[in-house]
Each structure stands twice: as structure tokens, then as C-alpha cells.
Amino acid sequence: MLFYNFFLIFLLFISSLYSQEYEKNGNRTSWSLGPGIIWQKSIYKGTKDKIIPIPVLSVRKGRFSFNGINTSYSIYKSKKISYSAGIGLGFSGFSPKDSEYLSGMREKEFQLNFLNSAEYFLGPYSCGSALSSDVKDLDKGWGGEVFMSRRFALANSFLSLKIKGIYESSEKANFNYGVYKNEAVPGRPYYLPGEVLSFGADLSFLKRYKKTSVYILISLKELNKKITASPIVSKKRDLMFLGAYSFNF
């Protein structure tokens, strides 16, 4: 789960900055480094919530963006439309070592994902979609997201509210939340949720100074009933908070 937290702070911090139109870097190289902290509520039975201090690192040059374990390329970007694609390390939630109850289940801690997203901007509003799939095809499925957001700008501060629908194909949901027949034991019955659609919201705040930045994100996912019915899931909501302070170079 330590890798999971690294991925979250890297991906969410950089993608939030990357999608905004208020900064145009051209071909110059920019990078930032600083401390961060994340609190992740665990939805899986027998696992504990985590509070972990972690570093924030990003490097950007022109159309390329690198954040340590995620690389993306801006294929098209205008004042109204952006489209990007990339490869990154993704995670489905837990290692069997995290809980005695989960012992004997297959490893689900991370996968290598192909990512692509499109976004349409209309003033302070935007809407878009994103798709992801495992390059190694471990889960044999894919995930998608559609969203609408509203941004507020005050001086050097930016507040953003995003409402989203999160789709997981049956193969992906079964891998993330299911119990396969060879994993079923007394007290942990066979269960496959099939395809699911959940809803969530993100509230983010960014304060930019001349040489530093402060970033805060609260992310909430209301889990589909087919997910919460799984014997390995013990929560109805997936909640995450992160904060970061970075030095800009």
C-alpha cells in the first residue's frame, strides 16, 4: 500500500496542475520538489487507514510530463480542448499481506496502465472523460470516467470542484473487489460484482507563490452497492485527503 500512496500523490498533484490553462510552459523545463502527506481510508476488510509522509516530484518540458512513475504526452491542447495519453503505474487496492482476512488472495497492489484523457473547457467550467487499461492485462478489463468541473480563481489561488462517474468493466471490478473460486474460504465466499458504476467528487485547492506551491485535495468515491456487497469490502465510501508543499524550479 506504500506504493499506492506514492502513486496517488504523484498522479493527483500533477494531473491537477497539468489540466489547468493558467500556466503555459512552452518548451522550457520546469520541475518541483517538496514534502507531502496523504491519508487514505481503506475500504478492504481487516486493513488499516494510512497516514504517510511522502515526497512530491515532477518534471515537465513542452508536451511531456514526468512525475516519477507516470509519463504523459499532450497530443493536442488549445484554449478549449486538451487530449493527452501516457503510461503509468496504477493500483487496485491491496496486498494480501495487508490483512489476515485477505491472506491467500492474488496480488492486487499495482499494474502498469495505459492512460488517456480528453477535456473541454468553457470558461471556468469543463467536462471530459478518461480511459485506462492494464498494459500487462492482469485484470483483463478497463476503467472509464466522465466528469464535470468548476474552477474558481482568486489572485494566485485556485479552487476546483469536480463531479464524476466512475465505470469499471466486469473484469476489472471482479479483480478489484471480487473473490474468485480458488480464493474462497469459510468466511470469505465466492463473489464477483460484475461491471459497476460509482460516483464521486473531488475538491482541490492550489495556492501558487513565486517559488513555492501549496496543494490540498479531498477525494470521495461513493461505492456502488455491488462493490459494498463484496465480502472483502467493509466500507461504503472511499475517502482520501492529501496535502503538499513544493518548491518550484
PDB file of C-alpha atoms in Angstrom:
ATOM      1  CA  MET A   1       0.000   0.000   0.000  1.00  0.00           C
ATOM      2  CA  LEU A   2       3.006   2.324   0.333  1.00  0.00           C
ATOM      3  CA  PHE A   3       3.370   2.324  -3.463  1.00  0.00           C
ATOM      4  CA  TYR A   4      -0.355   3.111  -3.730  1.00  0.00           C
ATOM      5  CA  ASN A   5       0.085   6.289  -1.697  1.00  0.00           C
ATOM      6  CA  PHE A   6       3.102   7.360  -3.759  1.00  0.00           C
ATOM      7  CA  PHE A   7       1.054   6.926  -6.914  1.00  0.00           C
ATOM      8  CA  LEU A   8      -1.894   8.919  -5.611  1.00  0.00           C
ATOM      9  CA  ILE A   9       0.050  11.983  -4.587  1.00  0.00           C
ATOM     10  CA  PHE A  10       2.154  11.985  -7.753  1.00  0.00           C
ATOM     11  CA  LEU A  11      -0.756  11.470 -10.144  1.00  0.00           C
ATOM     12  CA  LEU A  12      -3.340  13.685  -8.475  1.00  0.00           C
ATOM     13  CA  PHE A  13      -0.976  16.575  -7.760  1.00  0.00           C
ATOM     14  CA  ILE A  14       0.491  16.664 -11.258  1.00  0.00           C
ATOM     15  CA  SER A  15      -2.714  15.960 -13.183  1.00  0.00           C
ATOM     16  CA  SER A  16      -4.453  18.803 -11.355  1.00  0.00           C
ATOM     17  CA  LEU A  17      -1.783  21.276 -12.400  1.00  0.00           C
ATOM     18  CA  TYR A  18      -1.403  19.785 -15.856  1.00  0.00           C
ATOM     19  CA  SER A  19      -5.050  20.271 -16.837  1.00  0.00           C
ATOM     20  CA  GLN A  20      -5.187  23.976 -15.991  1.00  0.00           C
ATOM     21  CA  GLU A  21      -4.879  26.661 -18.636  1.00  0.00           C
ATOM     22  CA  TYR A  22      -3.449  29.356 -16.418  1.00  0.00           C
ATOM     23  CA  GLU A  23       0.157  28.147 -16.912  1.00  0.00           C
ATOM     24  CA  LYS A  24       1.927  27.872 -20.256  1.00  0.00           C
ATOM     25  CA  ASN A  25       5.448  26.495 -20.129  1.00  0.00           C
ATOM     26  CA  GLY A  26       6.296  26.307 -23.812  1.00  0.00           C
ATOM     27  CA  ASN A  27       9.421  24.211 -24.303  1.00  0.00           C
ATOM     28  CA  ARG A  28      11.182  25.226 -21.115  1.00  0.00           C
ATOM     29  CA  THR A  29      11.873  22.624 -18.468  1.00  0.00           C
ATOM     30  CA  SER A  30      10.186  23.115 -15.106  1.00  0.00           C
ATOM     31  CA  TRP A  31      10.287  20.933 -12.067  1.00  0.00           C
ATOM     32  CA  SER A  32       9.214  20.974  -8.451  1.00  0.00           C
ATOM     33  CA  LEU A  33      10.146  19.096  -5.319  1.00  0.00           C
ATOM     34  CA  GLY A  34       8.778  19.102  -1.797  1.00  0.00           C
ATOM     35  CA  PRO A  35       7.131  17.192   1.056  1.00  0.00           C
ATOM     36  CA  GLY A  36       3.614  15.806   1.070  1.00  0.00           C
ATOM     37  CA  ILE A  37       1.310  13.834   3.333  1.00  0.00           C
ATOM     38  CA  ILE A  38      -1.604  11.589   2.499  1.00  0.00           C
ATOM     39  CA  TRP A  39      -4.425   9.995   4.473  1.00  0.00           C
ATOM     40  CA  GLN A  40      -6.082   7.073   2.714  1.00  0.00           C
ATOM     41  CA  LYS A  41      -9.203   5.402   4.085  1.00  0.00           C
ATOM     42  CA  SER A  42      -9.036   1.682   3.413  1.00  0.00           C
ATOM     43  CA  ILE A  43     -12.198   0.047   2.099  1.00  0.00           C
ATOM     44  CA  TYR A  44     -10.915  -3.523   2.453  1.00  0.00           C
ATOM     45  CA  LYS A  45     -11.749  -5.762   5.392  1.00  0.00           C
ATOM     46  CA  GLY A  46      -9.040  -6.070   8.007  1.00  0.00           C
ATOM     47  CA  THR A  47      -6.816  -3.320   6.591  1.00  0.00           C
ATOM     48  CA  LYS A  48      -5.958  -0.075   8.367  1.00  0.00           C
ATOM     49  CA  ASP A  49      -6.179   3.521   7.199  1.00  0.00           C
ATOM     50  CA  LYS A  50      -2.805   5.008   6.338  1.00  0.00           C
ATOM     51  CA  ILE A  51      -1.137   8.332   7.117  1.00  0.00           C
ATOM     52  CA  ILE A  52       2.160   8.506   5.261  1.00  0.00           C
ATOM     53  CA  PRO A  53       4.583  11.376   4.581  1.00  0.00           C
ATOM     54  CA  ILE A  54       5.822  11.244   1.003  1.00  0.00           C
ATOM     55  CA  PRO A  55       7.851  13.365  -1.456  1.00  0.00           C
ATOM     56  CA  VAL A  56       6.350  15.327  -4.338  1.00  0.00           C
ATOM     57  CA  LEU A  57       8.420  15.376  -7.518  1.00  0.00           C
ATOM     58  CA  SER A  58       7.531  16.484 -11.045  1.00  0.00           C
ATOM     59  CA  VAL A  59       9.366  17.382 -14.248  1.00  0.00           C
ATOM     60  CA  ARG A  60       7.721  18.991 -17.288  1.00  0.00           C
ATOM     61  CA  LYS A  61       9.096  20.004 -20.668  1.00  0.00           C
ATOM     62  CA  GLY A  62       6.880  21.094 -23.533  1.00  0.00           C
ATOM     63  CA  ARG A  63       4.327  18.384 -24.235  1.00  0.00           C
ATOM     64  CA  PHE A  64       5.973  15.856 -21.925  1.00  0.00           C
ATOM     65  CA  SER A  65       5.201  15.463 -18.240  1.00  0.00           C
ATOM     66  CA  PHE A  66       7.015  13.075 -15.900  1.00  0.00           C
ATOM     67  CA  ASN A  67       6.087  12.585 -12.251  1.00  0.00           C
ATOM     68  CA  GLY A  68       8.342   9.741 -11.188  1.00  0.00           C
ATOM     69  CA  ILE A  69       6.103   6.802 -12.102  1.00  0.00           C
ATOM     70  CA  ASN A  70       3.753   8.358 -14.651  1.00  0.00           C
ATOM     71  CA  THR A  71       4.680   9.777 -18.057  1.00  0.00           C
ATOM     72  CA  SER A  72       2.188  11.628 -20.261  1.00  0.00           C
ATOM     73  CA  TYR A  73       2.272  13.384 -23.611  1.00  0.00           C
ATOM     74  CA  SER A  74      -0.072  16.214 -24.589  1.00  0.00           C
ATOM     75  CA  ILE A  75      -1.254  15.178 -28.049  1.00  0.00           C
ATOM     76  CA  TYR A  76      -3.447  18.229 -28.551  1.00  0.00           C
ATOM     77  CA  LYS A  77      -4.103  21.340 -26.494  1.00  0.00           C
ATOM     78  CA  SER A  78      -5.953  24.561 -27.296  1.00  0.00           C
ATOM     79  CA  LYS A  79      -7.850  27.123 -25.253  1.00  0.00           C
ATOM     80  CA  LYS A  80     -10.926  24.876 -25.265  1.00  0.00           C
ATOM     81  CA  ILE A  81      -9.747  21.299 -25.793  1.00  0.00           C
ATOM     82  CA  SER A  82      -6.959  19.118 -24.436  1.00  0.00           C
ATOM     83  CA  TYR A  83      -6.113  15.475 -25.096  1.00  0.00           C
ATOM     84  CA  SER A  84      -3.234  13.534 -23.575  1.00  0.00           C
ATOM     85  CA  ALA A  85      -2.017   9.940 -23.347  1.00  0.00           C
ATOM     86  CA  GLY A  86       0.586   8.165 -21.294  1.00  0.00           C
ATOM     87  CA  ILE A  87       1.726   5.182 -19.277  1.00  0.00           C
ATOM     88  CA  GLY A  88       1.788   4.972 -15.509  1.00  0.00           C
ATOM     89  CA  LEU A  89       1.795   2.696 -12.528  1.00  0.00           C
ATOM     90  CA  GLY A  90      -1.704   2.035 -11.233  1.00  0.00           C
ATOM     91  CA  PHE A  91      -3.101   0.219  -8.224  1.00  0.00           C
ATOM     92  CA  SER A  92      -6.239  -1.729  -7.407  1.00  0.00           C
ATOM     93  CA  GLY A  93      -6.092  -1.551  -3.668  1.00  0.00           C
ATOM     94  CA  PHE A  94      -4.241  -4.058  -1.512  1.00  0.00           C
ATOM     95  CA  SER A  95      -1.632  -6.710  -0.989  1.00  0.00           C
ATOM     96  CA  PRO A  96      -2.688  -9.997   0.679  1.00  0.00           C
ATOM     97  CA  LYS A  97      -0.090  -9.175   3.338  1.00  0.00           C
ATOM     98  CA  ASP A  98      -2.153  -6.161   4.456  1.00  0.00           C
ATOM     99  CA  SER A  99      -4.680  -8.302   6.337  1.00  0.00           C
ATOM    100  CA  GLU A 100      -5.000 -11.823   7.688  1.00  0.00           C
ATOM    101  CA  TYR A 101      -8.505 -11.929   6.219  1.00  0.00           C
ATOM    102  CA  LEU A 102      -7.096 -11.249   2.733  1.00  0.00           C
ATOM    103  CA  SER A 103      -4.344 -13.855   3.037  1.00  0.00           C
ATOM    104  CA  GLY A 104      -4.275 -16.273   0.115  1.00  0.00           C
ATOM    105  CA  MET A 105      -5.799 -13.862  -2.396  1.00  0.00           C
ATOM    106  CA  ARG A 106      -3.958 -12.839  -5.533  1.00  0.00           C
ATOM    107  CA  GLU A 107      -1.664  -9.817  -5.518  1.00  0.00           C
ATOM    108  CA  LYS A 108      -3.602  -6.661  -6.463  1.00  0.00           C
ATOM    109  CA  GLU A 109      -1.261  -3.893  -5.388  1.00  0.00           C
ATOM    110  CA  PHE A 110      -0.236  -2.417  -8.741  1.00  0.00           C
ATOM    111  CA  GLN A 111      -0.419  -2.675 -12.537  1.00  0.00           C
ATOM    112  CA  LEU A 112       1.131  -0.833 -15.453  1.00  0.00           C
ATOM    113  CA  ASN A 113      -1.636   1.226 -17.078  1.00  0.00           C
ATOM    114  CA  PHE A 114      -2.131   2.930 -20.405  1.00  0.00           C
ATOM    115  CA  LEU A 115      -3.911   6.229 -19.753  1.00  0.00           C
ATOM    116  CA  ASN A 116      -5.638   8.752 -21.992  1.00  0.00           C
ATOM    117  CA  SER A 117      -7.957  11.659 -21.265  1.00  0.00           C
ATOM    118  CA  ALA A 118      -9.821  14.449 -23.048  1.00  0.00           C
ATOM    119  CA  GLU A 119     -11.214  17.661 -21.582  1.00  0.00           C
ATOM    120  CA  TYR A 120     -13.325  20.513 -22.962  1.00  0.00           C
ATOM    121  CA  PHE A 121     -13.073  23.964 -21.353  1.00  0.00           C
ATOM    122  CA  LEU A 122     -15.795  26.591 -21.352  1.00  0.00           C
ATOM    123  CA  GLY A 123     -14.678  29.487 -19.210  1.00  0.00           C
ATOM    124  CA  PRO A 124     -14.404  28.296 -15.598  1.00  0.00           C
ATOM    125  CA  TYR A 125     -16.312  25.101 -16.450  1.00  0.00           C
ATOM    126  CA  SER A 126     -15.023  21.940 -18.052  1.00  0.00           C
ATOM    127  CA  CYS A 127     -16.151  18.421 -18.842  1.00  0.00           C
ATOM    128  CA  GLY A 128     -14.291  15.410 -20.074  1.00  0.00           C
ATOM    129  CA  SER A 129     -13.588  11.721 -19.983  1.00  0.00           C
ATOM    130  CA  ALA A 130     -10.698   9.392 -19.250  1.00  0.00           C
ATOM    131  CA  LEU A 131      -9.928   5.756 -20.026  1.00  0.00           C
ATOM    132  CA  SER A 132      -7.396   3.371 -18.522  1.00  0.00           C
ATOM    133  CA  SER A 133      -6.365  -0.223 -19.179  1.00  0.00           C
ATOM    134  CA  ASP A 134      -3.683  -2.516 -17.822  1.00  0.00           C
ATOM    135  CA  VAL A 135      -0.786  -2.871 -20.274  1.00  0.00           C
ATOM    136  CA  LYS A 136       0.006  -6.328 -18.876  1.00  0.00           C
ATOM    137  CA  ASP A 137      -3.720  -7.172 -18.959  1.00  0.00           C
ATOM    138  CA  LEU A 138      -3.651  -8.603 -15.428  1.00  0.00           C
ATOM    139  CA  ASP A 139      -7.268  -7.686 -14.739  1.00  0.00           C
ATOM    140  CA  LYS A 140      -8.433  -8.308 -18.342  1.00  0.00           C
ATOM    141  CA  GLY A 141     -10.563  -5.171 -18.156  1.00  0.00           C
ATOM    142  CA  TRP A 142     -10.657  -1.402 -18.331  1.00  0.00           C
ATOM    143  CA  GLY A 143     -11.928   1.633 -16.473  1.00  0.00           C
ATOM    144  CA  GLY A 144     -13.527   4.889 -17.538  1.00  0.00           C
ATOM    145  CA  GLU A 145     -14.510   8.220 -16.049  1.00  0.00           C
ATOM    146  CA  VAL A 146     -16.712  11.118 -17.122  1.00  0.00           C
ATOM    147  CA  PHE A 147     -16.646  14.359 -15.196  1.00  0.00           C
ATOM    148  CA  MET A 148     -17.762  17.965 -14.920  1.00  0.00           C
ATOM    149  CA  SER A 149     -15.809  20.587 -13.010  1.00  0.00           C
ATOM    150  CA  ARG A 150     -15.959  24.211 -11.943  1.00  0.00           C
ATOM    151  CA  ARG A 151     -12.838  26.266 -11.234  1.00  0.00           C
ATOM    152  CA  PHE A 152     -12.609  29.439  -9.182  1.00  0.00           C
ATOM    153  CA  ALA A 153      -9.599  31.761  -9.458  1.00  0.00           C
ATOM    154  CA  LEU A 154      -8.674  34.376  -6.852  1.00  0.00           C
ATOM    155  CA  ALA A 155      -5.306  36.119  -7.199  1.00  0.00           C
ATOM    156  CA  ASN A 156      -2.806  33.235  -7.108  1.00  0.00           C
ATOM    157  CA  SER A 157      -5.275  30.761  -5.616  1.00  0.00           C
ATOM    158  CA  PHE A 158      -7.352  28.181  -7.482  1.00  0.00           C
ATOM    159  CA  LEU A 159     -10.284  26.160  -6.149  1.00  0.00           C
ATOM    160  CA  SER A 160     -11.797  23.333  -8.183  1.00  0.00           C
ATOM    161  CA  LEU A 161     -14.860  21.127  -7.673  1.00  0.00           C
ATOM    162  CA  LYS A 162     -15.236  18.020  -9.826  1.00  0.00           C
ATOM    163  CA  ILE A 163     -18.227  15.650 -10.015  1.00  0.00           C
ATOM    164  CA  LYS A 164     -17.541  12.339 -11.721  1.00  0.00           C
ATOM    165  CA  GLY A 165     -18.962   8.992 -12.736  1.00  0.00           C
ATOM    166  CA  ILE A 166     -16.508   6.101 -12.464  1.00  0.00           C
ATOM    167  CA  TYR A 167     -17.036   2.961 -14.561  1.00  0.00           C
ATOM    168  CA  GLU A 168     -15.215  -0.339 -14.094  1.00  0.00           C
ATOM    169  CA  SER A 169     -15.729  -3.214 -16.517  1.00  0.00           C
ATOM    170  CA  SER A 170     -16.802  -6.566 -15.096  1.00  0.00           C
ATOM    171  CA  GLU A 171     -13.280  -7.973 -15.422  1.00  0.00           C
ATOM    172  CA  LYS A 172     -11.718  -5.005 -13.660  1.00  0.00           C
ATOM    173  CA  ALA A 173     -14.333  -4.861 -10.884  1.00  0.00           C
ATOM    174  CA  ASN A 174     -14.066  -8.605 -10.304  1.00  0.00           C
ATOM    175  CA  PHE A 175     -10.306  -8.242  -9.978  1.00  0.00           C
ATOM    176  CA  ASN A 176     -10.531  -5.253  -7.620  1.00  0.00           C
ATOM    177  CA  TYR A 177     -13.425  -6.305  -5.391  1.00  0.00           C
ATOM    178  CA  GLY A 178     -14.248  -9.930  -6.131  1.00  0.00           C
ATOM    179  CA  VAL A 179     -13.368 -13.269  -4.607  1.00  0.00           C
ATOM    180  CA  TYR A 180     -12.565 -15.911  -7.234  1.00  0.00           C
ATOM    181  CA  LYS A 181     -13.445 -19.572  -6.659  1.00  0.00           C
ATOM    182  CA  ASN A 182      -9.855 -20.515  -5.886  1.00  0.00           C
ATOM    183  CA  GLU A 183      -9.733 -17.712  -3.269  1.00  0.00           C
ATOM    184  CA  ALA A 184     -12.963 -18.636  -1.489  1.00  0.00           C
ATOM    185  CA  VAL A 185     -12.610 -19.960   2.064  1.00  0.00           C
ATOM    186  CA  PRO A 186     -15.002 -20.247   5.031  1.00  0.00           C
ATOM    187  CA  GLY A 187     -15.959 -16.700   5.979  1.00  0.00           C
ATOM    188  CA  ARG A 188     -14.827 -15.374   2.582  1.00  0.00           C
ATOM    189  CA  PRO A 189     -17.295 -16.725  -0.002  1.00  0.00           C
ATOM    190  CA  TYR A 190     -17.052 -16.658  -3.775  1.00  0.00           C
ATOM    191  CA  TYR A 191     -18.309 -13.332  -5.125  1.00  0.00           C
ATOM    192  CA  LEU A 192     -17.993 -11.409  -8.391  1.00  0.00           C
ATOM    193  CA  PRO A 193     -19.658  -7.972  -8.609  1.00  0.00           C
ATOM    194  CA  GLY A 194     -19.590  -7.618 -12.397  1.00  0.00           C
ATOM    195  CA  GLU A 195     -19.420  -4.216 -14.078  1.00  0.00           C
ATOM    196  CA  VAL A 196     -20.069  -1.263 -11.788  1.00  0.00           C
ATOM    197  CA  LEU A 197     -20.709   2.461 -11.977  1.00  0.00           C
ATOM    198  CA  SER A 198     -19.842   4.563  -8.935  1.00  0.00           C
ATOM    199  CA  PHE A 199     -19.997   8.299  -8.368  1.00  0.00           C
ATOM    200  CA  GLY A 200     -17.551  10.625  -6.707  1.00  0.00           C
ATOM    201  CA  ALA A 201     -16.358  14.172  -6.171  1.00  0.00           C
ATOM    202  CA  ASP A 202     -13.012  15.944  -5.845  1.00  0.00           C
ATOM    203  CA  LEU A 203     -12.393  19.259  -4.103  1.00  0.00           C
ATOM    204  CA  SER A 204      -8.948  20.727  -4.690  1.00  0.00           C
ATOM    205  CA  PHE A 205      -7.168  23.923  -3.682  1.00  0.00           C
ATOM    206  CA  LEU A 206      -3.936  25.306  -5.143  1.00  0.00           C
ATOM    207  CA  LYS A 207      -2.040  28.333  -3.873  1.00  0.00           C
ATOM    208  CA  ARG A 208       0.886  29.448  -6.023  1.00  0.00           C
ATOM    209  CA  TYR A 209       3.638  31.711  -4.786  1.00  0.00           C
ATOM    210  CA  LYS A 210       6.658  32.880  -6.754  1.00  0.00           C
ATOM    211  CA  LYS A 211       8.842  29.920  -5.825  1.00  0.00           C
ATOM    212  CA  THR A 212       6.538  27.587  -3.931  1.00  0.00           C
ATOM    213  CA  SER A 213       3.082  25.991  -4.171  1.00  0.00           C
ATOM    214  CA  VAL A 214       0.585  24.593  -1.675  1.00  0.00           C
ATOM    215  CA  TYR A 215      -1.880  21.938  -2.800  1.00  0.00           C
ATOM    216  CA  ILE A 216      -4.781  20.256  -0.967  1.00  0.00           C
ATOM    217  CA  LEU A 217      -7.142  17.608  -2.322  1.00  0.00           C
ATOM    218  CA  ILE A 218     -10.132  15.805  -0.837  1.00  0.00           C
ATOM    219  CA  SER A 219     -11.448  12.943  -2.970  1.00  0.00           C
ATOM    220  CA  LEU A 220     -14.640  10.988  -2.252  1.00  0.00           C
ATOM    221  CA  LYS A 221     -15.998   7.933  -4.073  1.00  0.00           C
ATOM    222  CA  GLU A 222     -19.452   6.582  -3.207  1.00  0.00           C
ATOM    223  CA  LEU A 223     -19.107   2.862  -3.850  1.00  0.00           C
ATOM    224  CA  ASN A 224     -21.665   1.006  -5.933  1.00  0.00           C
ATOM    225  CA  LYS A 225     -23.852  -1.414  -3.946  1.00  0.00           C
ATOM    226  CA  LYS A 226     -22.362  -4.333  -5.855  1.00  0.00           C
ATOM    227  CA  ILE A 227     -18.948  -3.320  -4.506  1.00  0.00           C
ATOM    228  CA  THR A 228     -20.082  -2.924  -0.891  1.00  0.00           C
ATOM    229  CA  ALA A 229     -21.764  -6.346  -1.094  1.00  0.00           C
ATOM    230  CA  SER A 230     -18.349  -7.957  -1.572  1.00  0.00           C
ATOM    231  CA  PRO A 231     -17.117  -9.957   1.449  1.00  0.00           C
ATOM    232  CA  ILE A 232     -13.704  -8.257   1.235  1.00  0.00           C
ATOM    233  CA  VAL A 233     -15.111  -4.690   1.264  1.00  0.00           C
ATOM    234  CA  SER A 234     -16.076  -3.189   4.628  1.00  0.00           C
ATOM    235  CA  LYS A 235     -16.767   0.467   3.755  1.00  0.00           C
ATOM    236  CA  LYS A 236     -19.399   2.295   1.699  1.00  0.00           C
ATOM    237  CA  ARG A 237     -17.167   5.212   0.719  1.00  0.00           C
ATOM    238  CA  ASP A 238     -13.602   5.582  -0.453  1.00  0.00           C
ATOM    239  CA  LEU A 239     -12.129   8.770   1.017  1.00  0.00           C
ATOM    240  CA  MET A 240      -8.705  10.310   0.569  1.00  0.00           C
ATOM    241  CA  PHE A 241      -7.034  13.537   1.686  1.00  0.00           C
ATOM    242  CA  LEU A 242      -3.663  14.829   0.592  1.00  0.00           C
ATOM    243  CA  GLY A 243      -1.606  17.934   1.150  1.00  0.00           C
ATOM    244  CA  ALA A 244       1.638  19.001  -0.497  1.00  0.00           C
ATOM    245  CA  TYR A 245       4.118  21.854  -0.311  1.00  0.00           C
ATOM    246  CA  SER A 246       6.538  22.104  -3.228  1.00  0.00           C
ATOM    247  CA  PHE A 247       9.433  24.297  -4.296  1.00  0.00           C
ATOM    248  CA  ASN A 248       9.265  25.365  -7.950  1.00  0.00           C
ATOM    249  CA  PHE A 249      12.416  25.456 -10.091  1.00  0.00           C
TER     250      PHE A 249
END
